[in-house]
Amino acid sequence: MKGEDPKKPATLAERWVQVKAAVANVPRAFALLWEADPSGAWAMAAITLVSAGLPAAHAWVTKLIIDGVVSALQRGDEPMAGLRSVAPYLLTEFGLILVSAVAGQARSLVYELINHRLGHSINRRIMKKALSLEAHWFENSEFYDKMQNARRQSEYRAMGLVTGGFLLVQNVLTLASMLALLLAFNPWIAILLFAAAVPVFIVQSRYSELTFRLQTWRTPETREMNYLEQLLTMDSTVKEVKLFRLGEPLLKRHDETFWRIFTEDAALARERSIKSLLWGLLSNLAYYGAYAWIVLLTVGAKISLGSMSLYLSLFRDSQGTFQGLLENIAKLYENGLFLENLFSFLGLKPPARRPEGQAPPPEDPKRGIEFEGVYFQYPGQKGWTIEDFSLDIAPEEKLALVGENGAGKTTLIKLLTGLYAPTRGRILFRGVDLKLFKPEELHRRIGAIFQDYVHYQVTLRENIAFGSIEDLKDLDRMLAAAKQSGAAEVAESLPEKYEAKLGRWFEDGHELSGGQWQKVALGRAFVGDGEVLILDEPTASLDAGAEYEIFQRFRELTGGRIALLVSHRFSTVRMADRIVVLKGGRIEESGTHAALLAHGGTYARLFELQAQGYR
């Protein structure tokens, strides 16, 4: 849609595709409702059936009451005798009013309940789909546009399709009952009244399509507005925004985008309203023409006063119901178009994994990690980030990855952890291709700390225990990891110790320094019992003393595991058994610290440059 004019009329082929997609989404929306709240769906079906017959029943009973009153007057009945003659009709009318009131209240209650459950179900589906996708999707702007379109208005549009669908059924049934009575009176009147409402339906459908095209086309601008709102309101950005005086310029940019979008929406809404009003006048003229004709027939004694009341009521209600039906179809079309964004997102395919029920292939404990001819390319990017990469890591080996920014270090780590899948080649763990592991199996066996680790706004205990969610309540395991990482010292500095809530987002939270947060994140990496430990810049925020203590115990902390260390600090990487130097996604050098210094290549040059900064 990007690059097109959203107001340009769609071709017939495009419109047909959109119509088919919108129509197909109606049963899919009802499937979402059935999954979220089957009892609510049954309740709405019952209320719809009851409500559908009420208008025609009201009109017919009103006719009987009026004709009964007129007959009593003509016979000269006493008032009480006349009242008794129409009493059954009055009681029936009261019963219909009571049923109508109960159905209306029941509809409101059920709508409110299913709205919450349906919204929760849709949001959960979106989040679950996001969890199933590889990490590289989240580094792609088009993916964010797709996810934004899925999240925006999906709950509202799905509920609109569901409620609109029930109303459509109700309108059809109501019209069928009214149409039977109108056709018995005069078929041409019925055709005239219904045909007069068609132009309004065409206008509404046309502008529903335009609204969809316009809002989908400008998704990047909407995301930019959301991003600017975050910059202006988040604790992680407030310092720089204030220090660099960015507040007013960013707010102005937000306002400019808003008013540009608002101007387009307002113009579209005005145009839609004016054209709907003009074509609606035609429908009103048809109604009042039929109204006048019925009055003429009544005055000429061609029909009874009760029949006049019946037909006028049928004219008014049937035309309103038919207009409502057509408007409802137009709204269903619009909501169906918007829900295509949701179903398109939910249709994204996660990487293929081992089928359910299939046993994992046997592992070889004598083998560690093997990269075999691995290539990786980010979607939409030219050139390889990782190219023809092959490397064997022995069981319990401590390997360091170094290289300048953009060399591919973090990408390799994400490939190993299954966050990315190789474009070509394969990665083996214990002799088994990583793609044959279920994600939760693989992640259970790998502990990691990334340089952009998360500051969870929960308790200190949970911040550490999140590293092994299955053992969330294992206090001994958490305490051992806290002691290994230095997070135990952080706990001692807090009044609530391990139950202290971290961060400032919630009441009674404690903000930590960068070094304290890093100790907590290290604890998260150590708490699991996986066979692989990945440390991506693990001491970047630690002071010199804490860093020295961690790496003096490096062998102890990583004992019995494969350890992969990514760092720009050469005082850190020299402790590894082997150091691999990356350049352009390939291995440029490999060896021990001493061997690489003696080789005099890239590693030696980078080591010397860093050493000069400390002299």
Coordinates of C-alpha atoms in Angstrom, one line a residue:
M1 CA 0.0 0.0 0.0
K2 CA 3.0 2.3 0.6
G3 CA 3.7 4.6 -2.3
E4 CA 0.1 4.4 -3.6
D5 CA -2.5 7.1 -3.4
P6 CA -5.0 5.8 -0.9
K7 CA -7.8 7.9 -2.4
K8 CA -7.3 6.5 -5.9
P9 CA -10.2 4.3 -6.7
A10 CA -9.4 0.6 -6.6
T11 CA -9.7 -1.4 -9.9
L12 CA -12.5 -3.9 -10.2
A13 CA -10.0 -6.8 -9.6
E14 CA -8.7 -5.1 -6.5
R15 CA -12.2 -4.4 -5.2
W16 CA -13.3 -8.0 -5.8
V17 CA -10.3 -9.3 -3.9
Q18 CA -11.1 -6.9 -1.0
V19 CA -14.8 -7.9 -1.0
K20 CA -13.9 -11.6 -0.9
A21 CA -11.4 -11.0 1.9
A22 CA -13.9 -8.9 3.9
V23 CA -16.7 -11.5 3.5
A24 CA -14.4 -14.4 4.4
N25 CA -13.5 -12.6 7.6
V26 CA -17.1 -12.6 8.9
P27 CA -17.1 -16.3 9.8
R28 CA -13.5 -16.0 11.0
A29 CA -14.6 -13.3 13.4
F30 CA -17.4 -15.6 14.7
A31 CA -14.8 -18.4 15.1
L32 CA -12.9 -16.0 17.3
L33 CA -16.0 -15.3 19.4
W34 CA -16.7 -19.1 19.7
E35 CA -13.2 -19.7 20.9
A36 CA -13.4 -16.8 23.4
D37 CA -16.9 -17.2 24.7
P38 CA -19.2 -20.0 23.4
S39 CA -21.9 -19.4 26.0
G40 CA -22.0 -15.7 25.0
A41 CA -22.4 -16.7 21.4
W42 CA -25.4 -19.0 22.2
A43 CA -26.9 -16.2 24.3
M44 CA -26.6 -13.7 21.5
A45 CA -28.1 -16.1 19.0
A46 CA -31.1 -16.6 21.3
I47 CA -31.6 -12.8 21.8
T48 CA -31.3 -12.2 18.1
L49 CA -34.1 -14.7 17.3
V50 CA -36.4 -13.3 19.9
S51 CA -35.7 -9.7 18.9
A52 CA -36.3 -10.3 15.2
G53 CA -40.0 -11.0 15.5
L54 CA -40.9 -8.2 17.9
P55 CA -41.4 -5.3 15.4
A56 CA -43.9 -7.1 13.2
A57 CA -45.7 -8.5 16.3
H58 CA -45.9 -5.0 17.8
A59 CA -47.4 -3.6 14.5
W60 CA -49.9 -6.4 14.2
V61 CA -51.1 -6.2 17.9
T62 CA -51.4 -2.4 17.6
K63 CA -53.7 -2.9 14.5
L64 CA -55.8 -5.3 16.5
I65 CA -56.1 -2.8 19.4
I66 CA -57.1 0.1 17.2
D67 CA -59.6 -2.0 15.2
G68 CA -61.0 -3.4 18.5
V69 CA -61.5 0.2 19.8
V70 CA -63.1 1.4 16.6
S71 CA -65.5 -1.7 16.6
A72 CA -66.5 -1.0 20.2
L73 CA -67.2 2.6 19.3
Q74 CA -69.3 1.6 16.4
R75 CA -71.3 -0.9 18.5
G76 CA -71.8 1.7 21.2
D77 CA -70.3 -0.5 23.9
E78 CA -69.9 0.7 27.5
P79 CA -66.4 1.8 28.3
M80 CA -65.7 -1.2 30.5
A81 CA -67.2 -3.6 28.0
G82 CA -65.1 -2.0 25.2
L83 CA -62.0 -2.3 27.4
R84 CA -62.7 -6.0 28.1
S85 CA -63.0 -6.6 24.4
V86 CA -59.5 -5.3 23.7
A87 CA -57.9 -6.5 27.0
P88 CA -56.3 -9.6 25.5
Y89 CA -54.6 -7.4 22.9
L90 CA -53.4 -5.0 25.5
L91 CA -52.0 -7.8 27.6
T92 CA -50.2 -9.2 24.6
E93 CA -48.8 -5.8 23.8
F94 CA -47.6 -5.5 27.4
G95 CA -46.0 -8.9 27.2
L96 CA -44.2 -7.8 24.0
I97 CA -42.9 -4.7 25.6
L98 CA -41.7 -6.7 28.6
V99 CA -39.9 -9.2 26.3
S100 CA -38.4 -6.3 24.3
A101 CA -37.1 -4.6 27.5
V102 CA -35.6 -7.9 28.8
A103 CA -34.0 -8.7 25.4
G104 CA -32.5 -5.2 25.3
Q105 CA -31.0 -5.4 28.7
A106 CA -29.8 -9.0 28.1
R107 CA -28.2 -7.8 24.8
S108 CA -26.3 -5.0 26.6
L109 CA -25.0 -7.3 29.3
V110 CA -23.9 -10.1 26.9
Y111 CA -22.3 -7.5 24.6
E112 CA -20.2 -6.1 27.5
L113 CA -19.1 -9.5 28.6
I114 CA -18.2 -10.9 25.2
N115 CA -16.4 -7.6 24.4
H116 CA -14.0 -8.1 27.2
R117 CA -13.4 -11.8 26.5
L118 CA -13.1 -11.4 22.8
G119 CA -10.7 -8.5 23.2
H120 CA -8.5 -10.6 25.6
S121 CA -8.6 -13.5 23.2
I122 CA -7.5 -11.4 20.2
N123 CA -4.7 -9.7 22.2
R124 CA -3.5 -13.0 23.5
R125 CA -3.4 -14.4 19.9
I126 CA -1.4 -11.5 18.7
M127 CA 1.1 -11.8 21.6
K128 CA 1.3 -15.6 21.2
K129 CA 2.0 -15.1 17.5
A130 CA 4.7 -12.6 18.2
L131 CA 6.3 -15.1 20.7
S132 CA 6.4 -17.7 17.9
L133 CA 8.3 -15.6 15.4
E134 CA 12.1 -15.2 15.1
A135 CA 13.8 -12.2 16.6
H136 CA 14.8 -10.7 13.2
W137 CA 11.1 -10.0 12.5
F138 CA 11.2 -7.4 15.2
E139 CA 14.1 -5.6 13.5
N140 CA 12.0 -5.0 10.3
S141 CA 9.9 -1.8 9.9
E142 CA 7.4 -3.5 7.6
F143 CA 6.8 -6.2 10.2
Y144 CA 6.0 -3.4 12.8
D145 CA 3.6 -1.9 10.3
K146 CA 1.9 -5.2 9.9
M147 CA 1.8 -5.8 13.7
Q148 CA 0.5 -2.2 14.3
N149 CA -2.3 -2.8 11.8
A150 CA -3.1 -6.1 13.5
R151 CA -3.2 -4.5 17.0
R152 CA -4.9 -1.2 16.0
Q153 CA -8.7 -1.5 16.2
S154 CA -8.7 -5.3 15.9
E155 CA -10.7 -5.7 19.1
Y156 CA -13.1 -3.0 18.1
R157 CA -13.4 -4.3 14.5
A158 CA -13.9 -7.9 15.5
M159 CA -16.6 -6.9 18.0
G160 CA -18.2 -4.8 15.2
L161 CA -18.2 -7.8 12.9
V162 CA -19.8 -10.1 15.6
T163 CA -22.4 -7.6 16.7
G164 CA -23.0 -6.5 13.1
G165 CA -23.4 -10.2 12.1
F166 CA -26.1 -10.8 14.8
L167 CA -27.9 -7.6 13.8
L168 CA -27.7 -8.6 10.2
V169 CA -29.4 -11.9 10.9
Q170 CA -32.0 -10.0 13.1
N171 CA -32.7 -7.5 10.4
V172 CA -33.1 -10.2 7.7
L173 CA -35.6 -12.1 9.9
T174 CA -37.4 -8.9 10.9
L175 CA -37.6 -7.8 7.2
A176 CA -38.9 -11.2 6.2
S177 CA -41.8 -11.0 8.7
M178 CA -42.6 -7.4 7.6
L179 CA -42.2 -8.2 3.9
A180 CA -44.8 -10.9 4.1
L181 CA -47.3 -8.4 5.4
L182 CA -46.3 -5.7 2.9
L183 CA -46.4 -8.0 -0.1
A184 CA -49.9 -9.1 0.8
F185 CA -50.9 -5.4 0.7
N186 CA -49.0 -4.1 -2.3
P187 CA -45.7 -5.6 -3.8
W188 CA -44.8 -2.3 -5.6
I189 CA -44.8 -0.3 -2.4
A190 CA -42.5 -2.9 -0.8
I191 CA -40.1 -2.7 -3.8
L192 CA -40.1 1.1 -3.9
L193 CA -39.3 1.5 -0.2
F194 CA -36.5 -1.0 -0.2
A195 CA -34.9 0.2 -3.5
A196 CA -34.8 3.8 -2.2
A197 CA -32.4 2.8 0.5
V198 CA -29.8 1.3 -1.9
P199 CA -27.9 4.5 -2.9
V200 CA -27.1 5.2 0.8
F201 CA -25.6 1.7 1.0
I202 CA -23.4 2.2 -2.0
V203 CA -22.1 5.5 -0.6
Q204 CA -21.3 3.9 2.8
S205 CA -19.5 1.0 1.2
R206 CA -17.4 3.3 -1.0
Y207 CA -16.3 5.3 2.0
S208 CA -15.7 2.3 4.1
E209 CA -13.1 1.1 1.5
L210 CA -11.5 4.6 1.4
T211 CA -11.2 4.7 5.2
F212 CA -9.5 1.3 5.2
R213 CA -7.1 2.2 2.4
L214 CA -6.2 5.6 4.0
Q215 CA -5.6 4.2 7.5
T216 CA -3.5 1.2 6.2
W217 CA -1.5 3.5 4.0
R218 CA -0.4 5.8 6.8
T219 CA 0.5 3.2 9.4
P220 CA 4.2 4.3 9.5
E221 CA 3.0 7.9 10.5
T222 CA 0.8 6.4 13.2
R223 CA 3.8 4.4 14.6
E224 CA 5.9 7.5 14.5
M225 CA 3.4 9.3 16.6
N226 CA 3.4 6.4 19.1
Y227 CA 7.2 6.5 19.2
L228 CA 7.2 10.2 19.8
E229 CA 4.7 9.7 22.7
Q230 CA 7.1 7.2 24.2
L231 CA 10.1 9.5 23.9
L232 CA 8.2 12.3 25.7
T233 CA 6.8 10.1 28.5
M234 CA 9.2 7.2 29.3
D235 CA 11.6 7.2 32.2
S236 CA 14.4 5.8 30.0
T237 CA 14.3 8.9 27.7
V238 CA 13.3 11.8 30.0
K239 CA 16.9 12.8 30.9
E240 CA 18.1 13.3 27.4
V241 CA 14.9 14.9 26.2
K242 CA 15.2 17.5 29.0
L243 CA 19.0 18.0 28.7
F244 CA 19.0 18.5 25.0
R245 CA 15.8 20.6 25.0
L246 CA 14.0 18.1 22.7
G247 CA 10.6 18.3 24.4
E248 CA 9.0 21.1 22.4
P249 CA 10.5 20.2 19.0
L250 CA 9.3 16.5 19.4
L251 CA 5.9 17.7 20.6
K252 CA 5.7 20.0 17.5
R253 CA 6.5 17.1 15.2
H254 CA 3.9 14.9 16.9
D255 CA 1.3 17.8 16.5
E256 CA 2.1 18.2 12.8
T257 CA 1.6 14.5 12.1
F258 CA -1.6 14.5 14.1
W259 CA -3.1 17.5 12.3
R260 CA -2.2 16.1 8.9
I261 CA -3.9 12.9 9.7
F262 CA -6.9 14.6 11.3
T263 CA -7.4 16.9 8.3
E264 CA -7.6 13.9 6.0
D265 CA -10.0 12.1 8.3
A266 CA -12.2 15.2 8.8
A267 CA -12.4 15.8 5.0
L268 CA -13.4 12.2 4.4
A269 CA -16.0 12.2 7.2
R270 CA -17.6 15.5 5.9
E271 CA -17.7 14.1 2.3
R272 CA -19.2 10.9 3.5
S273 CA -21.9 12.6 5.6
I274 CA -22.9 15.1 2.9
K275 CA -23.4 12.4 0.3
S276 CA -25.2 10.1 2.7
L277 CA -27.5 12.9 3.6
L278 CA -28.4 13.8 0.0
W279 CA -29.1 10.2 -1.0
G280 CA -31.0 9.7 2.3
L281 CA -33.5 12.4 1.2
L282 CA -34.5 10.1 -1.7
S283 CA -35.4 7.4 0.8
N284 CA -37.4 9.8 2.9
L285 CA -39.3 11.0 -0.1
A286 CA -40.3 7.4 -1.0
Y287 CA -41.4 6.9 2.6
Y288 CA -43.7 10.0 2.8
G289 CA -45.1 9.2 -0.7
A290 CA -46.2 5.8 0.6
Y291 CA -47.4 7.5 3.8
A292 CA -49.6 9.9 1.9
W293 CA -51.1 7.1 -0.2
I294 CA -52.1 5.0 2.8
V295 CA -53.8 8.1 4.4
L296 CA -55.7 8.6 1.1
L297 CA -56.9 5.0 1.2
T298 CA -58.0 5.3 4.8
V299 CA -59.9 8.5 4.2
G300 CA -61.5 6.8 1.2
A301 CA -62.6 4.0 3.5
K302 CA -60.6 1.5 1.5
I303 CA -58.8 0.2 4.6
S304 CA -59.5 0.3 8.3
L305 CA -57.9 2.7 10.8
G306 CA -56.1 -0.3 12.3
S307 CA -54.8 -1.3 8.9
M308 CA -53.6 2.2 8.3
S309 CA -51.7 2.1 11.6
L310 CA -50.3 -1.3 10.7
Y311 CA -49.1 -0.3 7.2
L312 CA -47.6 3.0 8.4
S313 CA -45.8 1.2 11.1
L314 CA -44.6 -1.4 8.6
F315 CA -43.5 1.3 6.2
R316 CA -41.6 3.2 8.8
D317 CA -40.1 0.2 10.5
S318 CA -39.3 -1.8 7.3
Q319 CA -37.6 1.1 5.7
G320 CA -35.6 1.8 8.8
T321 CA -34.8 -1.8 9.2
F322 CA -33.8 -2.1 5.5
Q323 CA -31.6 1.0 5.7
G324 CA -30.1 -0.4 8.9
L325 CA -29.5 -3.7 7.2
L326 CA -27.7 -2.0 4.3
E327 CA -25.7 0.2 6.6
N328 CA -24.9 -2.8 8.6
I329 CA -23.6 -4.6 5.5
A330 CA -21.4 -1.6 4.7
K331 CA -20.1 -1.6 8.2
L332 CA -19.5 -5.4 8.1
Y333 CA -17.5 -4.8 4.9
E334 CA -15.4 -2.1 6.5
N335 CA -14.8 -4.1 9.6
G336 CA -14.0 -7.1 7.5
L337 CA -11.4 -5.1 5.6
F338 CA -9.7 -4.0 8.8
L339 CA -9.7 -7.5 10.2
E340 CA -7.8 -8.7 7.2
N341 CA -4.8 -7.0 8.9
L342 CA -5.3 -9.2 12.0
F343 CA -5.6 -12.4 10.1
S344 CA -2.7 -11.6 7.8
F345 CA -0.5 -11.1 10.9
L346 CA -1.8 -14.3 12.6
G347 CA -1.0 -16.1 9.3
L348 CA 2.7 -15.4 9.5
K349 CA 4.6 -18.7 9.6
P350 CA 7.1 -19.3 12.4
P351 CA 10.2 -21.4 11.5
A352 CA 9.6 -25.2 11.1
R353 CA 10.2 -27.2 14.2
R354 CA 10.1 -30.8 15.2
P355 CA 6.5 -32.1 14.8
E356 CA 4.5 -32.7 17.9
G357 CA 5.0 -36.2 19.3
Q358 CA 8.2 -36.9 17.3
A359 CA 11.0 -37.9 19.6
P360 CA 14.2 -35.9 19.4
P361 CA 17.1 -37.5 17.6
P362 CA 19.8 -39.0 19.9
E363 CA 22.5 -36.6 21.1
D364 CA 26.3 -37.2 21.3
P365 CA 27.7 -35.8 24.6
K366 CA 31.2 -35.9 23.1
R367 CA 30.2 -33.1 20.6
G368 CA 29.7 -29.5 21.5
I369 CA 28.5 -26.8 19.1
E370 CA 29.1 -26.9 15.4
F371 CA 28.5 -24.2 12.8
E372 CA 28.5 -25.8 9.3
G373 CA 28.6 -23.4 6.4
V374 CA 26.2 -20.9 8.0
Y375 CA 24.9 -17.9 6.1
F376 CA 22.5 -15.3 7.4
Q377 CA 20.9 -12.3 5.8
Y378 CA 18.5 -9.9 7.4
P379 CA 15.2 -9.6 5.5
G380 CA 15.3 -6.7 3.1
Q381 CA 19.1 -6.3 3.5
K382 CA 21.6 -6.6 0.7
G383 CA 24.7 -8.7 1.5
W384 CA 25.4 -11.4 4.1
T385 CA 25.7 -10.5 7.8
I386 CA 27.2 -14.0 8.4
E387 CA 28.9 -15.7 5.4
D388 CA 30.2 -19.2 5.0
F389 CA 30.8 -19.5 8.8
S390 CA 32.1 -22.8 10.1
L391 CA 33.3 -23.4 13.6
D392 CA 33.5 -26.3 16.1
I393 CA 33.3 -25.6 19.9
A394 CA 34.2 -28.5 22.1
P395 CA 32.3 -29.5 25.2
E396 CA 33.2 -27.3 28.2
E397 CA 35.3 -25.0 25.9
K398 CA 35.5 -21.3 26.8
L399 CA 35.4 -19.4 23.6
A400 CA 35.6 -15.6 23.1
L401 CA 34.2 -13.7 20.0
V402 CA 35.8 -10.4 19.2
G403 CA 35.7 -8.0 16.3
E404 CA 34.8 -4.4 15.5
N405 CA 31.2 -3.3 15.5
G406 CA 29.1 -4.9 12.8
A407 CA 31.4 -7.9 12.5
G408 CA 28.5 -10.3 13.3
K409 CA 29.2 -11.3 16.9
T410 CA 25.7 -10.6 18.4
T411 CA 24.1 -12.1 15.2
L412 CA 26.0 -15.4 15.8
I413 CA 24.8 -15.5 19.4
K414 CA 21.2 -15.0 18.3
L415 CA 21.6 -17.8 15.7
L416 CA 22.9 -20.1 18.4
T417 CA 20.1 -19.3 20.8
G418 CA 17.5 -20.0 18.1
L419 CA 16.3 -16.4 18.0
Y420 CA 17.3 -16.4 14.3
A421 CA 17.4 -19.3 11.9
P422 CA 20.3 -19.6 9.4
T423 CA 19.4 -18.5 5.8
R424 CA 21.7 -21.4 4.7
G425 CA 23.8 -24.0 6.5
R426 CA 23.0 -25.5 9.9
I427 CA 24.0 -25.3 13.5
L428 CA 24.4 -28.5 15.6
F429 CA 24.3 -29.0 19.4
R430 CA 25.4 -32.3 20.6
G431 CA 25.2 -33.5 17.0
V432 CA 21.5 -32.4 16.6
D433 CA 20.4 -29.6 14.2
L434 CA 19.0 -26.7 16.3
K435 CA 15.9 -26.6 14.2
L436 CA 14.9 -30.0 15.5
F437 CA 14.8 -28.6 19.1
K438 CA 11.6 -27.0 20.3
P439 CA 12.4 -23.4 21.3
E440 CA 11.6 -24.0 25.0
E441 CA 13.9 -27.1 25.0
L442 CA 16.7 -25.1 23.4
H443 CA 16.3 -22.1 25.7
R444 CA 16.2 -24.2 28.8
R445 CA 19.7 -25.5 27.9
I446 CA 21.2 -22.1 27.2
G447 CA 21.8 -19.3 29.8
A448 CA 22.5 -15.9 28.4
I449 CA 23.0 -12.2 29.3
F450 CA 22.8 -9.8 26.4
Q451 CA 24.3 -6.3 26.4
D452 CA 20.8 -4.9 26.1
Y453 CA 19.4 -6.9 29.0
V454 CA 15.9 -6.1 30.3
H455 CA 15.2 -4.1 33.5
Y456 CA 12.1 -6.1 34.7
Q457 CA 9.9 -3.9 36.9
V458 CA 9.3 -6.7 39.3
T459 CA 10.9 -7.9 42.5
L460 CA 14.7 -8.6 42.7
R461 CA 14.0 -12.3 43.4
E462 CA 11.9 -12.5 40.2
N463 CA 14.4 -10.5 38.2
I464 CA 17.0 -13.3 38.9
A465 CA 14.6 -16.3 38.9
F466 CA 13.3 -15.3 35.4
G467 CA 16.5 -16.9 34.0
S468 CA 14.9 -20.3 34.8
I469 CA 11.2 -19.7 34.9
E470 CA 10.4 -23.4 35.7
D471 CA 12.3 -22.9 39.0
L472 CA 10.7 -19.5 39.9
K473 CA 10.0 -20.7 43.4
D474 CA 13.3 -22.4 44.0
L475 CA 14.8 -20.0 46.6
D476 CA 18.1 -21.9 47.0
R477 CA 18.8 -21.8 43.3
M478 CA 18.1 -18.1 43.1
L479 CA 20.3 -17.3 46.2
A480 CA 23.2 -19.3 44.7
A481 CA 23.0 -17.4 41.4
A482 CA 22.7 -14.0 43.3
K483 CA 25.9 -14.9 45.2
Q484 CA 27.8 -15.9 42.0
S485 CA 26.8 -12.7 40.2
G486 CA 27.2 -10.2 43.0
A487 CA 23.4 -9.5 43.1
A488 CA 23.5 -10.7 46.8
E489 CA 25.2 -7.4 47.6
V490 CA 22.5 -5.5 45.8
A491 CA 19.8 -7.3 47.9
E492 CA 21.6 -6.3 51.2
S493 CA 21.4 -2.7 50.2
L494 CA 17.6 -2.8 49.8
P495 CA 15.2 -2.6 52.8
E496 CA 13.0 -5.5 51.5
K497 CA 16.0 -7.5 50.3
Y498 CA 15.0 -10.0 47.6
E499 CA 11.3 -8.9 47.7
A500 CA 12.2 -5.3 46.8
K501 CA 10.4 -4.1 43.7
L502 CA 12.9 -2.8 41.2
G503 CA 12.4 0.2 38.9
R504 CA 10.3 3.3 39.2
W505 CA 7.2 2.3 37.2
F506 CA 5.3 1.0 40.2
E507 CA 4.7 2.1 43.7
D508 CA 7.6 1.5 46.2
G509 CA 10.0 0.6 43.5
H510 CA 13.8 1.0 43.8
E511 CA 15.9 2.2 40.9
L512 CA 19.4 0.6 40.7
S513 CA 22.6 1.9 39.2
G514 CA 23.8 0.5 35.9
G515 CA 26.3 -1.8 37.7
Q516 CA 23.7 -3.1 40.1
W517 CA 21.3 -3.9 37.2
Q518 CA 24.1 -5.8 35.5
K519 CA 24.8 -7.9 38.5
V520 CA 21.1 -8.8 38.6
A521 CA 21.2 -9.7 34.9
L522 CA 24.3 -11.8 35.5
G523 CA 22.4 -13.7 38.2
R524 CA 19.6 -14.3 35.6
A525 CA 22.2 -16.0 33.3
F526 CA 23.7 -18.1 36.2
V527 CA 20.4 -19.3 37.7
G528 CA 19.7 -21.9 35.0
D529 CA 21.5 -25.2 34.7
G530 CA 21.9 -25.2 31.0
E531 CA 25.0 -26.7 29.2
V532 CA 25.8 -23.4 27.4
L533 CA 26.4 -20.0 29.0
I534 CA 26.5 -17.0 26.8
L535 CA 27.9 -13.7 28.1
D536 CA 27.5 -10.8 25.7
E537 CA 29.4 -7.8 27.2
P538 CA 28.7 -9.2 30.7
T539 CA 30.7 -6.6 32.6
A540 CA 30.2 -3.4 30.6
S541 CA 28.5 -1.6 33.5
L542 CA 30.6 -3.1 36.3
D543 CA 33.3 -1.2 38.1
A544 CA 36.9 -2.5 37.9
G545 CA 36.7 -4.3 41.2
A546 CA 33.5 -6.2 40.5
E547 CA 34.8 -7.1 37.0
Y548 CA 38.0 -8.4 38.4
E549 CA 36.1 -10.5 41.0
I550 CA 33.8 -12.0 38.3
F551 CA 36.6 -13.0 36.0
Q552 CA 38.9 -14.3 38.7
R553 CA 36.1 -16.9 39.3
F554 CA 35.3 -17.2 35.5
R555 CA 36.3 -20.9 35.4
E556 CA 34.3 -21.7 38.5
L557 CA 31.2 -20.0 37.2
T558 CA 31.3 -21.7 33.9
G559 CA 32.6 -25.1 35.0
G560 CA 31.1 -28.0 33.2
R561 CA 29.5 -25.8 30.5
I562 CA 30.4 -24.4 27.1
A563 CA 30.9 -20.7 27.6
L564 CA 30.7 -18.1 24.8
L565 CA 32.1 -14.7 25.7
V566 CA 31.5 -11.5 23.6
S567 CA 33.4 -8.5 24.8
H568 CA 35.3 -5.4 23.6
R569 CA 37.5 -5.6 26.8
F570 CA 40.6 -7.6 26.0
S571 CA 41.3 -8.0 29.7
T572 CA 38.2 -10.2 29.7
V573 CA 38.6 -12.2 26.5
R574 CA 42.1 -13.3 27.3
M575 CA 40.7 -15.7 29.9
A576 CA 39.1 -17.8 27.2
D577 CA 40.6 -21.1 25.9
R578 CA 40.3 -19.8 22.4
I579 CA 39.6 -16.4 20.8
V580 CA 37.9 -16.1 17.4
V581 CA 38.2 -12.8 15.6
L582 CA 35.3 -11.9 13.2
K583 CA 35.3 -9.6 10.3
G584 CA 32.4 -9.1 7.9
G585 CA 30.7 -12.2 9.2
R586 CA 33.7 -14.5 8.6
I587 CA 36.5 -15.9 10.8
E588 CA 39.6 -13.8 10.3
E589 CA 41.8 -15.2 13.1
S590 CA 41.5 -17.9 15.7
G591 CA 43.8 -18.9 18.6
T592 CA 44.8 -18.2 22.2
H593 CA 45.6 -14.7 23.5
A594 CA 49.3 -15.3 23.3
A595 CA 49.2 -16.9 19.9
L596 CA 47.1 -14.1 18.4
L597 CA 49.5 -11.4 19.8
A598 CA 52.4 -13.2 18.4
H599 CA 50.6 -13.5 15.0
G600 CA 50.5 -9.7 14.8
G601 CA 47.1 -9.5 13.0
T602 CA 43.8 -7.7 13.7
Y603 CA 43.6 -9.0 17.3
A604 CA 47.1 -7.8 18.1
R605 CA 46.3 -4.4 16.6
L606 CA 43.1 -4.0 18.5
F607 CA 44.7 -5.1 21.7
E608 CA 47.5 -2.6 21.3
L609 CA 45.1 0.2 20.6
Q610 CA 43.1 -0.6 23.8
A611 CA 46.3 -1.0 25.9
Q612 CA 47.5 2.5 24.9
G613 CA 44.4 4.0 26.5
Y614 CA 45.5 2.6 29.9
R615 CA 49.1 3.9 29.6

